Amino acid sequence: MMNNVLHIIPALADNYIWLIENQHQQVVIIDPGTAAPVIEYLSHKQLTPAGILLTHHHNDHIGGVLELQKQFPDLLVFGPSEIDLPITNISSQSTVTISDMTFQIIPTPGHTLGHVSYYMQPYLFCGDTLFSAGCGRIFEGTYRQMFNSLVQLSLLPNDTIICPAHEYTLSNLKFAHHLVPHDQDIINYYQQIENQVITLPTTLAREKKINLFLRCDNLELQQQFDCDTPLKLFQFFRIQKDSF
Ligand SMILES: [Zn+2]
């Protein structure tokens, strides 16, 4: 495994901007929704920005791009075609390489139609598709698209380190606990992170236990909520969460 170092910068109301660093103190920045905390962090840690990866077009993920491009004119910026900025469109590519770091591009439509996730073993940058104990709202896609996107991500290795773009863990766990009040994994994990300011990154192994949206193939849950397919259970959970 390469010696990459993961950094997390809290930004805006509840966003995280992730950086992944190589052995030459170069970093790739994922979803800089704002520039100032990134510029400050880079200078404080003496890191050189090599590129930016964008998951989707929402402003809290791309709002810092123009300012970072101004500060660092050589910066490579990649993202899906739905983003209306001077960047390189990766919608038809399966990988993207920045310096010596190559990321697999996983299309994850649902939250937005062009949403992509980036995977470089063991790290997954999944924007607003998968959260700890939850998943993104479906703004542009269908339930089926979002469900399939989550299935794609759940096929990654169990030790995948998941880096979502928001700190929603506690409220997601409250929702899960409301639906399955006797689930001991959810109770235990809630107690474990209750007083943590930052609960991320998480792992796929953990999410398969505590994230109801990744447990829709569970027959007991399907029976409990009177849904006869994983997709129907997913849709039920998502609709419940939207009004929770
Ligand atoms: Zn979004």
mmCIF file of C-alpha atoms and ligand atoms in Angstrom:
data_model
loop_
_atom_site.group_PDB
_atom_site.id
_atom_site.type_symbol
_atom_site.label_atom_id
_atom_site.label_comp_id
_atom_site.label_asym_id
_atom_site.label_seq_id
_atom_site.Cartn_x
_atom_site.Cartn_y
_atom_site.Cartn_z
ATOM 1 C CA MET A 1 0.000 0.000 0.000
ATOM 2 C CA MET A 2 1.244 3.466 -0.796
ATOM 3 C CA ASN A 3 2.052 5.864 1.979
ATOM 4 C CA ASN A 4 -0.738 8.316 1.505
ATOM 5 C CA VAL A 5 -1.858 10.521 4.363
ATOM 6 C CA LEU A 6 -5.461 11.595 4.789
ATOM 7 C CA HIS A 7 -6.358 15.078 6.057
ATOM 8 C CA ILE A 8 -9.742 16.473 7.017
ATOM 9 C CA ILE A 9 -10.701 20.158 7.063
ATOM 10 C CA PRO A 10 -14.067 21.081 8.601
ATOM 11 C CA ALA A 11 -15.649 23.880 6.558
ATOM 12 C CA LEU A 12 -18.896 25.820 6.150
ATOM 13 C CA ALA A 13 -21.768 24.601 8.367
ATOM 14 C CA ASP A 14 -21.102 20.863 8.407
ATOM 15 C CA ASN A 15 -18.919 20.108 5.358
ATOM 16 C CA TYR A 16 -15.608 18.314 5.291
ATOM 17 C CA ILE A 17 -12.943 19.046 2.715
ATOM 18 C CA TRP A 18 -10.634 16.043 2.406
ATOM 19 C CA LEU A 19 -7.007 16.104 1.309
ATOM 20 C CA ILE A 20 -4.964 13.095 0.320
ATOM 21 C CA GLU A 21 -1.193 13.550 0.474
ATOM 22 C CA ASN A 22 1.567 11.641 -1.334
ATOM 23 C CA GLN A 23 5.183 11.148 -0.278
ATOM 24 C CA HIS A 24 6.210 14.465 -1.824
ATOM 25 C CA GLN A 25 3.846 16.546 0.353
ATOM 26 C CA GLN A 26 1.587 17.056 -2.656
ATOM 27 C CA VAL A 27 -2.124 16.873 -2.027
ATOM 28 C CA VAL A 28 -5.301 16.277 -3.958
ATOM 29 C CA ILE A 29 -8.210 18.310 -2.575
ATOM 30 C CA ILE A 30 -11.695 16.834 -2.689
ATOM 31 C CA ASP A 31 -14.760 19.111 -2.910
ATOM 32 C CA PRO A 32 -13.420 22.456 -1.679
ATOM 33 C CA GLY A 33 -16.702 24.223 -0.962
ATOM 34 C CA THR A 34 -14.717 27.210 0.217
ATOM 35 C CA ALA A 35 -11.096 28.250 -0.324
ATOM 36 C CA ALA A 36 -9.931 30.098 2.804
ATOM 37 C CA PRO A 37 -9.618 27.144 5.236
ATOM 38 C CA VAL A 38 -7.850 25.117 2.524
ATOM 39 C CA ILE A 39 -5.310 27.848 1.757
ATOM 40 C CA GLU A 40 -4.639 28.296 5.465
ATOM 41 C CA TYR A 41 -4.266 24.553 6.051
ATOM 42 C CA LEU A 42 -1.894 24.092 3.086
ATOM 43 C CA SER A 43 0.353 26.887 4.266
ATOM 44 C CA HIS A 44 0.280 25.723 7.903
ATOM 45 C CA LYS A 45 1.189 22.126 6.942
ATOM 46 C CA GLN A 46 3.542 23.122 4.090
ATOM 47 C CA LEU A 47 1.605 21.100 1.540
ATOM 48 C CA THR A 48 1.534 21.677 -2.218
ATOM 49 C CA PRO A 49 -1.835 21.340 -3.949
ATOM 50 C CA ALA A 50 -1.547 19.169 -7.064
ATOM 51 C CA GLY A 51 -5.186 18.924 -8.033
ATOM 52 C CA ILE A 52 -8.839 19.061 -7.117
ATOM 53 C CA LEU A 53 -11.464 16.344 -7.506
ATOM 54 C CA LEU A 54 -15.140 17.348 -7.492
ATOM 55 C CA THR A 55 -18.001 14.928 -6.866
ATOM 56 C CA HIS A 56 -20.984 17.036 -7.991
ATOM 57 C CA HIS A 57 -22.183 20.519 -8.812
ATOM 58 C CA HIS A 58 -23.565 21.780 -5.479
ATOM 59 C CA ASN A 59 -21.992 24.999 -4.303
ATOM 60 C CA ASP A 60 -20.930 23.687 -0.898
ATOM 61 C CA HIS A 61 -18.624 21.311 -2.840
ATOM 62 C CA ILE A 62 -17.277 23.599 -5.570
ATOM 63 C CA GLY A 63 -17.530 27.104 -4.064
ATOM 64 C CA GLY A 64 -13.774 27.387 -3.421
ATOM 65 C CA VAL A 65 -12.544 26.235 -6.838
ATOM 66 C CA LEU A 66 -12.174 29.608 -8.598
ATOM 67 C CA GLU A 67 -10.291 31.140 -5.669
ATOM 68 C CA LEU A 68 -7.968 28.112 -5.420
ATOM 69 C CA GLN A 69 -7.334 28.255 -9.190
ATOM 70 C CA LYS A 70 -6.444 31.933 -8.789
ATOM 71 C CA GLN A 71 -4.046 31.177 -5.911
ATOM 72 C CA PHE A 72 -2.526 28.109 -7.617
ATOM 73 C CA PRO A 73 -2.674 28.617 -11.415
ATOM 74 C CA ASP A 74 -1.138 25.181 -12.166
ATOM 75 C CA LEU A 75 -3.843 23.316 -10.280
ATOM 76 C CA LEU A 76 -5.561 20.512 -12.203
ATOM 77 C CA VAL A 77 -9.304 20.393 -11.530
ATOM 78 C CA PHE A 78 -11.465 17.414 -12.450
ATOM 79 C CA GLY A 79 -15.174 16.779 -12.123
ATOM 80 C CA PRO A 80 -18.324 15.584 -13.876
ATOM 81 C CA SER A 81 -19.800 17.534 -16.801
ATOM 82 C CA GLU A 82 -22.687 18.849 -14.654
ATOM 83 C CA ILE A 83 -20.225 21.334 -13.105
ATOM 84 C CA ASP A 84 -20.257 24.699 -14.847
ATOM 85 C CA LEU A 85 -16.657 25.768 -14.145
ATOM 86 C CA PRO A 86 -13.420 25.819 -16.190
ATOM 87 C CA ILE A 87 -12.412 22.267 -15.226
ATOM 88 C CA THR A 88 -11.558 18.987 -16.963
ATOM 89 C CA ASN A 89 -14.642 16.830 -17.487
ATOM 90 C CA ILE A 90 -14.114 13.235 -16.320
ATOM 91 C CA SER A 91 -17.645 11.960 -16.906
ATOM 92 C CA SER A 92 -16.522 9.502 -19.617
ATOM 93 C CA GLN A 93 -13.332 8.347 -17.867
ATOM 94 C CA SER A 94 -12.852 5.394 -15.535
ATOM 95 C CA THR A 95 -9.752 6.751 -13.785
ATOM 96 C CA VAL A 96 -8.080 10.071 -13.121
ATOM 97 C CA THR A 97 -4.408 10.537 -12.252
ATOM 98 C CA ILE A 98 -2.974 13.512 -10.409
ATOM 99 C CA SER A 99 0.795 13.404 -9.820
ATOM 100 C CA ASP A 100 1.388 9.772 -8.745
ATOM 101 C CA MET A 101 -2.134 9.288 -7.369
ATOM 102 C CA THR A 102 -4.635 7.391 -9.520
ATOM 103 C CA PHE A 103 -8.302 7.335 -8.550
ATOM 104 C CA GLN A 104 -10.997 5.060 -9.871
ATOM 105 C CA ILE A 105 -14.065 7.070 -10.917
ATOM 106 C CA ILE A 106 -17.291 5.431 -9.769
ATOM 107 C CA PRO A 107 -20.484 6.952 -11.210
ATOM 108 C CA THR A 108 -22.880 7.384 -8.254
ATOM 109 C CA PRO A 109 -25.989 9.162 -9.594
ATOM 110 C CA GLY A 110 -28.972 9.835 -7.343
ATOM 111 C CA HIS A 111 -28.176 12.907 -5.223
ATOM 112 C CA THR A 112 -27.381 14.620 -8.539
ATOM 113 C CA LEU A 113 -27.431 12.960 -11.956
ATOM 114 C CA GLY A 114 -23.710 13.422 -12.638
ATOM 115 C CA HIS A 115 -22.452 12.648 -9.137
ATOM 116 C CA VAL A 116 -19.230 10.599 -9.065
ATOM 117 C CA SER A 117 -17.173 9.051 -6.275
ATOM 118 C CA TYR A 118 -13.400 8.618 -6.287
ATOM 119 C CA TYR A 119 -11.645 5.524 -4.976
ATOM 120 C CA MET A 120 -7.939 5.110 -4.350
ATOM 121 C CA GLN A 121 -7.365 2.096 -2.192
ATOM 122 C CA PRO A 122 -8.231 2.164 0.664
ATOM 123 C CA TYR A 123 -9.848 5.622 0.457
ATOM 124 C CA LEU A 124 -13.288 6.407 -0.943
ATOM 125 C CA PHE A 125 -14.393 10.001 -1.482
ATOM 126 C CA CYS A 126 -18.131 9.739 -1.971
ATOM 127 C CA GLY A 127 -19.386 13.335 -1.679
ATOM 128 C CA ASP A 128 -23.104 13.358 -0.866
ATOM 129 C CA THR A 129 -23.850 9.739 -1.850
ATOM 130 C CA LEU A 130 -22.933 7.765 1.274
ATOM 131 C CA PHE A 131 -22.774 9.278 4.769
ATOM 132 C CA SER A 132 -21.980 7.558 8.012
ATOM 133 C CA ALA A 133 -25.255 5.859 9.030
ATOM 134 C CA GLY A 134 -27.052 7.547 6.142
ATOM 135 C CA CYS A 135 -27.100 8.533 2.501
ATOM 136 C CA GLY A 136 -27.649 11.672 0.473
ATOM 137 C CA ARG A 137 -31.016 13.106 -0.419
ATOM 138 C CA ILE A 138 -32.270 12.266 -3.880
ATOM 139 C CA PHE A 139 -32.495 15.620 -5.645
ATOM 140 C CA GLU A 140 -32.108 14.742 -9.324
ATOM 141 C CA GLY A 141 -32.026 10.973 -9.706
ATOM 142 C CA THR A 142 -34.419 8.140 -8.955
ATOM 143 C CA TYR A 143 -34.590 5.863 -5.922
ATOM 144 C CA ARG A 144 -33.298 3.074 -8.128
ATOM 145 C CA GLN A 145 -30.277 5.130 -9.240
ATOM 146 C CA MET A 146 -29.349 6.042 -5.665
ATOM 147 C CA PHE A 147 -29.881 2.485 -4.467
ATOM 148 C CA ASN A 148 -27.672 1.132 -7.273
ATOM 149 C CA SER A 149 -25.007 3.718 -6.450
ATOM 150 C CA LEU A 150 -24.934 2.549 -2.830
ATOM 151 C CA VAL A 151 -24.758 -1.080 -3.971
ATOM 152 C CA GLN A 152 -21.743 -0.188 -6.148
ATOM 153 C CA LEU A 153 -19.971 1.393 -3.183
ATOM 154 C CA SER A 154 -20.824 -1.533 -0.905
ATOM 155 C CA LEU A 155 -18.950 -3.868 -3.288
ATOM 156 C CA LEU A 156 -15.647 -2.213 -2.368
ATOM 157 C CA PRO A 157 -13.412 -4.008 0.175
ATOM 158 C CA ASN A 158 -14.720 -4.008 3.747
ATOM 159 C CA ASP A 159 -11.650 -2.123 4.985
ATOM 160 C CA THR A 160 -12.404 0.802 2.651
ATOM 161 C CA ILE A 161 -11.973 4.101 4.485
ATOM 162 C CA ILE A 162 -15.048 6.150 3.656
ATOM 163 C CA CYS A 163 -14.724 9.924 3.440
ATOM 164 C CA PRO A 164 -18.151 11.596 3.022
ATOM 165 C CA ALA A 165 -18.558 15.344 2.639
ATOM 166 C CA HIS A 166 -20.779 16.034 5.664
ATOM 167 C CA GLU A 167 -20.919 15.469 9.418
ATOM 168 C CA TYR A 168 -24.415 14.012 9.732
ATOM 169 C CA THR A 169 -23.569 10.900 11.728
ATOM 170 C CA LEU A 170 -25.366 11.636 14.986
ATOM 171 C CA SER A 171 -28.631 12.744 13.394
ATOM 172 C CA ASN A 172 -28.489 9.755 11.033
ATOM 173 C CA LEU A 173 -28.048 7.418 14.000
ATOM 174 C CA LYS A 174 -30.999 9.068 15.772
ATOM 175 C CA PHE A 175 -33.111 8.338 12.724
ATOM 176 C CA ALA A 176 -31.886 4.730 12.540
ATOM 177 C CA HIS A 177 -32.514 4.241 16.258
ATOM 178 C CA HIS A 178 -36.043 5.591 15.826
ATOM 179 C CA LEU A 179 -36.750 2.946 13.149
ATOM 180 C CA VAL A 180 -34.945 -0.012 14.775
ATOM 181 C CA PRO A 181 -34.824 0.887 18.488
ATOM 182 C CA HIS A 182 -33.490 -2.517 19.582
ATOM 183 C CA ASP A 183 -30.555 -2.668 17.166
ATOM 184 C CA GLN A 184 -27.534 -3.078 19.443
ATOM 185 C CA ASP A 185 -24.911 -2.086 16.825
ATOM 186 C CA ILE A 186 -26.660 1.240 16.326
ATOM 187 C CA ILE A 187 -27.066 1.812 20.087
ATOM 188 C CA ASN A 188 -23.400 0.990 20.737
ATOM 189 C CA TYR A 189 -22.079 3.159 17.946
ATOM 190 C CA TYR A 190 -24.304 6.064 18.989
ATOM 191 C CA GLN A 191 -22.848 5.899 22.498
ATOM 192 C CA GLN A 192 -19.330 5.621 21.105
ATOM 193 C CA ILE A 193 -19.486 8.789 18.979
ATOM 194 C CA GLU A 194 -22.053 10.823 20.931
ATOM 195 C CA ASN A 195 -19.485 13.320 22.194
ATOM 196 C CA GLN A 196 -17.159 13.364 19.206
ATOM 197 C CA VAL A 197 -16.970 16.540 17.154
ATOM 198 C CA ILE A 198 -15.615 14.687 14.095
ATOM 199 C CA THR A 199 -16.914 11.149 13.501
ATOM 200 C CA LEU A 200 -15.292 10.585 10.106
ATOM 201 C CA PRO A 201 -13.777 8.849 8.254
ATOM 202 C CA THR A 202 -15.722 5.650 8.717
ATOM 203 C CA THR A 203 -15.214 2.189 7.210
ATOM 204 C CA LEU A 204 -17.368 0.091 4.933
ATOM 205 C CA ALA A 205 -17.325 -2.751 7.484
ATOM 206 C CA ARG A 206 -18.821 -0.439 10.107
ATOM 207 C CA GLU A 207 -21.371 1.058 7.727
ATOM 208 C CA LYS A 208 -22.626 -2.399 6.797
ATOM 209 C CA LYS A 209 -23.602 -2.749 10.471
ATOM 210 C CA ILE A 210 -24.950 0.703 11.350
ATOM 211 C CA ASN A 211 -26.202 2.115 8.041
ATOM 212 C CA LEU A 212 -29.785 1.044 7.295
ATOM 213 C CA PHE A 213 -29.391 2.182 3.684
ATOM 214 C CA LEU A 214 -26.717 -0.497 3.218
ATOM 215 C CA ARG A 215 -28.834 -3.167 4.933
ATOM 216 C CA CYS A 216 -31.803 -3.229 2.560
ATOM 217 C CA ASP A 217 -31.010 -6.812 1.497
ATOM 218 C CA ASN A 218 -31.683 -7.939 5.080
ATOM 219 C CA LEU A 219 -34.779 -10.154 5.012
ATOM 220 C CA GLU A 220 -35.753 -9.461 8.621
ATOM 221 C CA LEU A 221 -35.756 -5.730 7.975
ATOM 222 C CA GLN A 222 -37.737 -6.244 4.761
ATOM 223 C CA GLN A 223 -40.347 -8.225 6.706
ATOM 224 C CA GLN A 224 -40.409 -5.774 9.571
ATOM 225 C CA PHE A 225 -41.247 -2.880 7.250
ATOM 226 C CA ASP A 226 -43.430 -4.896 4.895
ATOM 227 C CA CYS A 227 -41.201 -4.434 1.843
ATOM 228 C CA ASP A 228 -40.584 -7.411 -0.440
ATOM 229 C CA THR A 229 -37.486 -6.115 -2.277
ATOM 230 C CA PRO A 230 -34.291 -4.302 -1.225
ATOM 231 C CA LEU A 231 -35.214 -1.367 -3.473
ATOM 232 C CA LYS A 232 -38.634 -0.969 -1.833
ATOM 233 C CA LEU A 233 -37.039 -1.015 1.609
ATOM 234 C CA PHE A 234 -34.465 1.545 0.479
ATOM 235 C CA GLN A 235 -37.235 3.794 -0.842
ATOM 236 C CA PHE A 236 -39.167 3.402 2.423
ATOM 237 C CA PHE A 237 -36.099 4.357 4.505
ATOM 238 C CA ARG A 238 -35.280 7.334 2.265
ATOM 239 C CA ILE A 239 -38.846 8.701 2.371
ATOM 240 C CA GLN A 240 -38.948 8.281 6.172
ATOM 241 C CA LYS A 241 -35.629 10.088 6.518
ATOM 242 C CA ASP A 242 -36.741 12.983 4.309
ATOM 243 C CA SER A 243 -39.457 13.852 6.828
ATOM 244 C CA PHE A 244 -37.681 12.823 10.049
HETATM 245 ZN ZN ZN B 1 -24.880 17.959 -2.622
#
